[in-house]
Tab-separated table of C-alpha atoms (C1' of nucleotides) in Angstrom:
chain	number	residue	atom	x	y	z
A	1	MET	CA	9.766	-21.718	5.904
A	2	MET	CA	10.256	-18.691	3.682
A	3	LEU	CA	7.409	-18.048	1.273
A	4	PRO	CA	8.630	-18.795	-2.270
A	5	MET	CA	8.025	-16.462	-5.174
A	6	ASP	CA	5.273	-18.683	-6.560
A	7	PHE	CA	3.216	-18.089	-3.402
A	8	PHE	CA	2.658	-14.592	-4.770
A	9	GLU	CA	2.217	-15.643	-8.363
A	10	ARG	CA	-1.487	-16.440	-7.891
A	11	PRO	CA	-4.718	-14.404	-8.073
A	12	THR	CA	-4.384	-11.355	-5.820
A	13	LEU	CA	-7.446	-12.011	-3.675
A	14	ILE	CA	-6.170	-15.482	-2.819
A	15	VAL	CA	-2.692	-14.198	-1.998
A	16	ALA	CA	-4.131	-11.410	0.175
A	17	HIS	CA	-6.285	-13.871	2.086
A	18	ASP	CA	-3.423	-16.345	2.524
A	19	MET	CA	-1.000	-13.696	3.772
A	20	LEU	CA	-2.946	-13.279	7.012
A	21	GLY	CA	-1.113	-15.250	9.696
A	22	LYS	CA	2.148	-15.260	7.764
A	23	PHE	CA	5.143	-13.366	9.149
A	24	LEU	CA	7.007	-10.372	7.825
A	25	CYS	CA	10.646	-10.948	8.747
A	26	CYS	CA	13.343	-8.325	9.023
A	27	SER	CA	17.100	-8.830	8.898
A	28	ASP	CA	17.384	-7.248	12.370
A	29	GLY	CA	15.713	-10.387	13.729
A	30	ARG	CA	12.143	-9.181	14.099
A	31	ALA	CA	9.268	-11.280	12.768
A	32	LEU	CA	5.735	-9.906	12.998
A	33	MET	CA	2.517	-11.626	12.032
A	34	ILE	CA	0.471	-10.016	9.277
A	35	THR	CA	-2.997	-9.087	10.511
A	36	GLU	CA	-4.432	-6.765	7.870
A	37	VAL	CA	-4.069	-6.476	4.084
A	38	GLU	CA	-5.837	-5.012	1.063
A	39	ALA	CA	-5.925	-6.313	-2.522
A	40	TYR	CA	-5.393	-4.108	-5.567
A	41	ASP	CA	-6.157	-6.206	-8.571
A	42	GLY	CA	-5.483	-5.353	-12.161
A	43	PRO	CA	-5.836	-2.504	-14.654
A	44	GLN	CA	-9.648	-2.506	-14.410
A	45	ASP	CA	-9.552	-1.843	-10.635
A	46	LEU	CA	-9.853	1.939	-10.479
A	47	ALA	CA	-8.449	1.965	-6.942
A	48	CYS	CA	-5.238	0.343	-8.198
A	49	HIS	CA	-2.514	2.803	-9.147
A	50	ALA	CA	-1.854	0.787	-12.298
A	51	ALA	CA	-5.379	1.535	-13.587
A	52	ARG	CA	-3.956	4.876	-14.754
A	53	GLY	CA	-1.546	3.050	-17.003
A	54	ARG	CA	2.039	1.896	-16.925
A	55	THR	CA	4.254	4.661	-15.526
A	56	PRO	CA	7.682	4.684	-13.889
A	57	ARG	CA	6.013	4.406	-10.494
A	58	THR	CA	3.670	1.534	-11.357
A	59	GLU	CA	6.150	-0.350	-13.529
A	60	VAL	CA	7.066	-2.700	-10.677
A	61	MET	CA	3.446	-3.879	-10.403
A	62	PHE	CA	3.651	-5.119	-13.986
A	63	GLY	CA	6.739	-7.161	-13.161
A	64	ALA	CA	7.260	-10.509	-11.473
A	65	ALA	CA	5.371	-11.412	-8.297
A	66	GLY	CA	7.033	-11.347	-4.892
A	67	HIS	CA	8.669	-7.940	-5.299
A	68	PHE	CA	8.052	-4.959	-3.027
A	69	TYR	CA	6.162	-1.883	-4.221
A	70	VAL	CA	6.880	0.982	-1.823
A	71	TYR	CA	5.676	4.527	-2.407
A	72	LEU	CA	5.131	7.766	-0.506
A	73	ILE	CA	1.579	8.974	0.131
A	74	TYR	CA	0.446	12.418	1.313
A	75	GLY	CA	4.078	13.495	1.243
A	76	ILE	CA	4.676	11.811	4.576
A	77	HIS	CA	3.868	8.130	4.729
A	78	TRP	CA	5.490	5.085	3.139
A	79	MET	CA	3.184	2.259	2.045
A	80	LEU	CA	4.410	-1.324	1.753
A	81	ASN	CA	2.950	-3.562	-0.956
A	82	VAL	CA	3.898	-6.891	-2.482
A	83	VAL	CA	3.437	-7.500	-6.193
A	84	THR	CA	1.177	-10.450	-6.989
A	85	ASP	CA	-0.158	-12.478	-9.899
A	86	ARG	CA	1.571	-13.156	-13.184
A	87	LYS	CA	4.060	-10.963	-14.980
A	88	ASP	CA	2.508	-8.136	-17.052
A	89	TYR	CA	-0.675	-8.235	-14.929
A	90	PRO	CA	-0.510	-5.250	-12.524
A	91	ALA	CA	-1.648	-6.243	-9.051
A	92	ALA	CA	-0.412	-5.971	-5.477
A	93	VAL	CA	-1.319	-6.533	-1.843
A	94	LEU	CA	-0.988	-3.613	0.569
A	95	ILE	CA	0.243	-4.638	4.020
A	96	ARG	CA	-1.891	-2.519	6.365
A	97	GLY	CA	-1.257	-4.069	9.747
A	98	LEU	CA	1.058	-6.315	11.714
A	99	GLU	CA	0.749	-7.889	15.137
A	100	GLY	CA	0.936	-4.983	17.600
A	101	ILE	CA	1.023	-2.346	14.867
A	102	SER	CA	-2.119	-1.042	13.182
A	103	GLY	CA	-1.903	1.382	10.305
A	104	PRO	CA	0.119	1.025	7.106
A	105	ALA	CA	2.301	4.056	7.784
A	106	ARG	CA	3.018	3.074	11.401
A	107	LEU	CA	4.259	-0.249	10.145
A	108	THR	CA	6.747	1.157	7.656
A	109	LYS	CA	7.956	3.657	10.239
A	110	ALA	CA	8.486	0.892	12.819
A	111	LEU	CA	10.453	-1.211	10.352
A	112	LYS	CA	12.292	1.740	8.794
A	113	ILE	CA	10.947	0.884	5.357
A	114	ASP	CA	11.259	3.491	2.618
A	115	LYS	CA	11.836	3.684	-1.110
A	116	LYS	CA	15.139	1.843	-0.819
A	117	LEU	CA	13.032	-1.313	-0.662
A	118	ASN	CA	10.988	-0.444	-3.745
A	119	THR	CA	11.339	-3.004	-6.588
A	120	LEU	CA	13.459	-5.367	-4.465
A	121	PRO	CA	12.376	-9.025	-4.120
A	122	ALA	CA	10.984	-10.388	-0.834
A	123	HIS	CA	14.159	-12.190	0.128
A	124	PRO	CA	16.718	-12.046	2.989
A	125	ALA	CA	19.175	-10.352	0.630
A	126	SER	CA	16.772	-7.377	0.492
A	127	GLY	CA	16.425	-7.191	4.282
A	128	PHE	CA	12.744	-8.197	4.345
A	129	TRP	CA	10.964	-11.419	3.483
A	130	PHE	CA	7.921	-13.496	4.437
A	131	GLU	CA	7.694	-16.746	6.358
A	132	ASP	CA	5.068	-19.364	7.089
A	133	ARG	CA	5.536	-20.322	10.722
A	134	GLY	CA	2.665	-22.761	10.857
A	135	THR	CA	0.011	-20.323	12.078
A	136	ARG	CA	-3.413	-21.025	10.603
A	137	ILE	CA	-6.125	-18.400	10.886
A	138	PRO	CA	-9.604	-20.026	11.005
A	139	SER	CA	-11.822	-18.551	8.307
A	140	ARG	CA	-14.362	-17.432	10.919
A	141	GLU	CA	-11.672	-15.125	12.355
A	142	ILE	CA	-11.035	-13.412	9.037
A	143	ILE	CA	-13.117	-10.301	8.460
A	144	LYS	CA	-13.681	-8.754	5.027
A	145	THR	CA	-14.508	-5.077	4.576
A	146	PRO	CA	-14.339	-2.474	1.820
A	147	ARG	CA	-10.944	-0.912	1.283
A	148	ILE	CA	-9.946	2.262	3.086
A	149	GLY	CA	-9.535	5.682	1.484
A	150	VAL	CA	-10.454	4.706	-2.072
A	151	ASP	CA	-13.751	6.584	-2.541
A	152	TYR	CA	-12.194	8.353	-5.502
A	153	ALA	CA	-12.392	5.050	-7.422
A	154	GLY	CA	-16.203	5.253	-7.515
A	155	PRO	CA	-18.785	3.109	-5.721
A	156	GLU	CA	-18.291	0.012	-7.875
A	157	TRP	CA	-14.666	-0.373	-6.811
A	158	ALA	CA	-14.660	1.394	-3.448
A	159	THR	CA	-17.233	-1.028	-2.036
A	160	LYS	CA	-15.539	-4.281	-3.011
A	161	PRO	CA	-14.720	-6.290	0.150
A	162	TRP	CA	-11.053	-6.572	-0.664
A	163	ARG	CA	-9.691	-5.676	2.779
A	164	PHE	CA	-8.933	-8.688	4.932
A	165	LEU	CA	-8.184	-8.533	8.615
A	166	VAL	CA	-7.749	-10.919	11.516
A	167	LYS	CA	-10.297	-10.487	14.288
A	168	ASN	CA	-8.479	-9.071	17.333
A	169	GLY	CA	-5.367	-9.170	15.200
A	170	SER	CA	-3.741	-5.928	16.276
A	171	SER	CA	-3.789	-6.823	19.978
B	1	DT	C1'	-11.759	17.812	11.548
B	2	DA	C1'	-8.041	19.649	9.292
B	3	DA	C1'	-3.406	20.299	8.406
B	4	DG	C1'	0.982	18.639	7.161
B	5	DT	C1'	4.102	16.943	3.328
B	6	DG	C1'	6.393	15.715	-1.232
B	7	DA	C1'	6.557	12.367	-5.237
B	8	DT	C1'	4.074	11.657	-9.252
B	9	DC	C1'	1.201	12.516	-13.105
B	10	DT	C1'	-1.201	15.568	-16.390
B	11	DC	C1'	-1.530	19.314	-18.451
B	12	DT	C1'	1.003	23.624	-20.808
C	1	DG	C1'	7.632	24.066	-15.358
C	2	DA	C1'	3.051	24.563	-12.769
C	3	DG	C1'	-0.839	22.655	-10.463
C	4	DA	C1'	-3.733	18.841	-8.664
C	5	DT	C1'	-3.908	14.690	-6.458
C	6	DC	C1'	-3.218	11.295	-2.837
C	7	DA	C1'	-4.095	3.270	-0.581
C	8	DC	C1'	-2.463	8.402	6.270
C	9	DT	C1'	-1.519	10.074	10.987
C	10	DT	C1'	-1.763	13.086	14.679
C	11	DA	C1'	-3.308	16.461	17.594
C	12	DA	C1'	-7.245	19.372	18.679
DNA sequence: TAAGTGATCTCT
DNA sequence: GAGATCACTTAA
């Protein structure tokens, strides 16, 4: 079953947690289980791009949930995010790892994701969407850690355990 | 451990 | 327009 838009229209931490074990589906037929995500929640979260205000780049995070936010980092790597929570509240979940693929930039490279997907909805018409295929990850197999590469946000935000991963998920 | 790479944002 | 910054990967 394809995840409906209202799956994403909930608090970001809940969406991030629930996305583990769901599948990212591609119009070429591939479907890979999500094993690692990070939450970026709201204008007060200094690690969230939208904390710097509403700009052309972050505009999509202020929009409706269930849309992709794709951007280039370090001039080389594409990052894949999904917008969460209600409209006008900037938040998103970064997809960091899929079954057999660890690393957010490896994932976008493998799926040939780039800015063409930015602002599009998670729907077959866009080429990528999410499905629940009945997999349930037991809570004891979900590990929480601080987010990666966000030291610039200061200790209060950099240490929040907003990275979720499935134990042994990348194997 | 450091370099590579370019869009974006914040000044002039 | 110029300069700094950056949610990463790879090869040493």
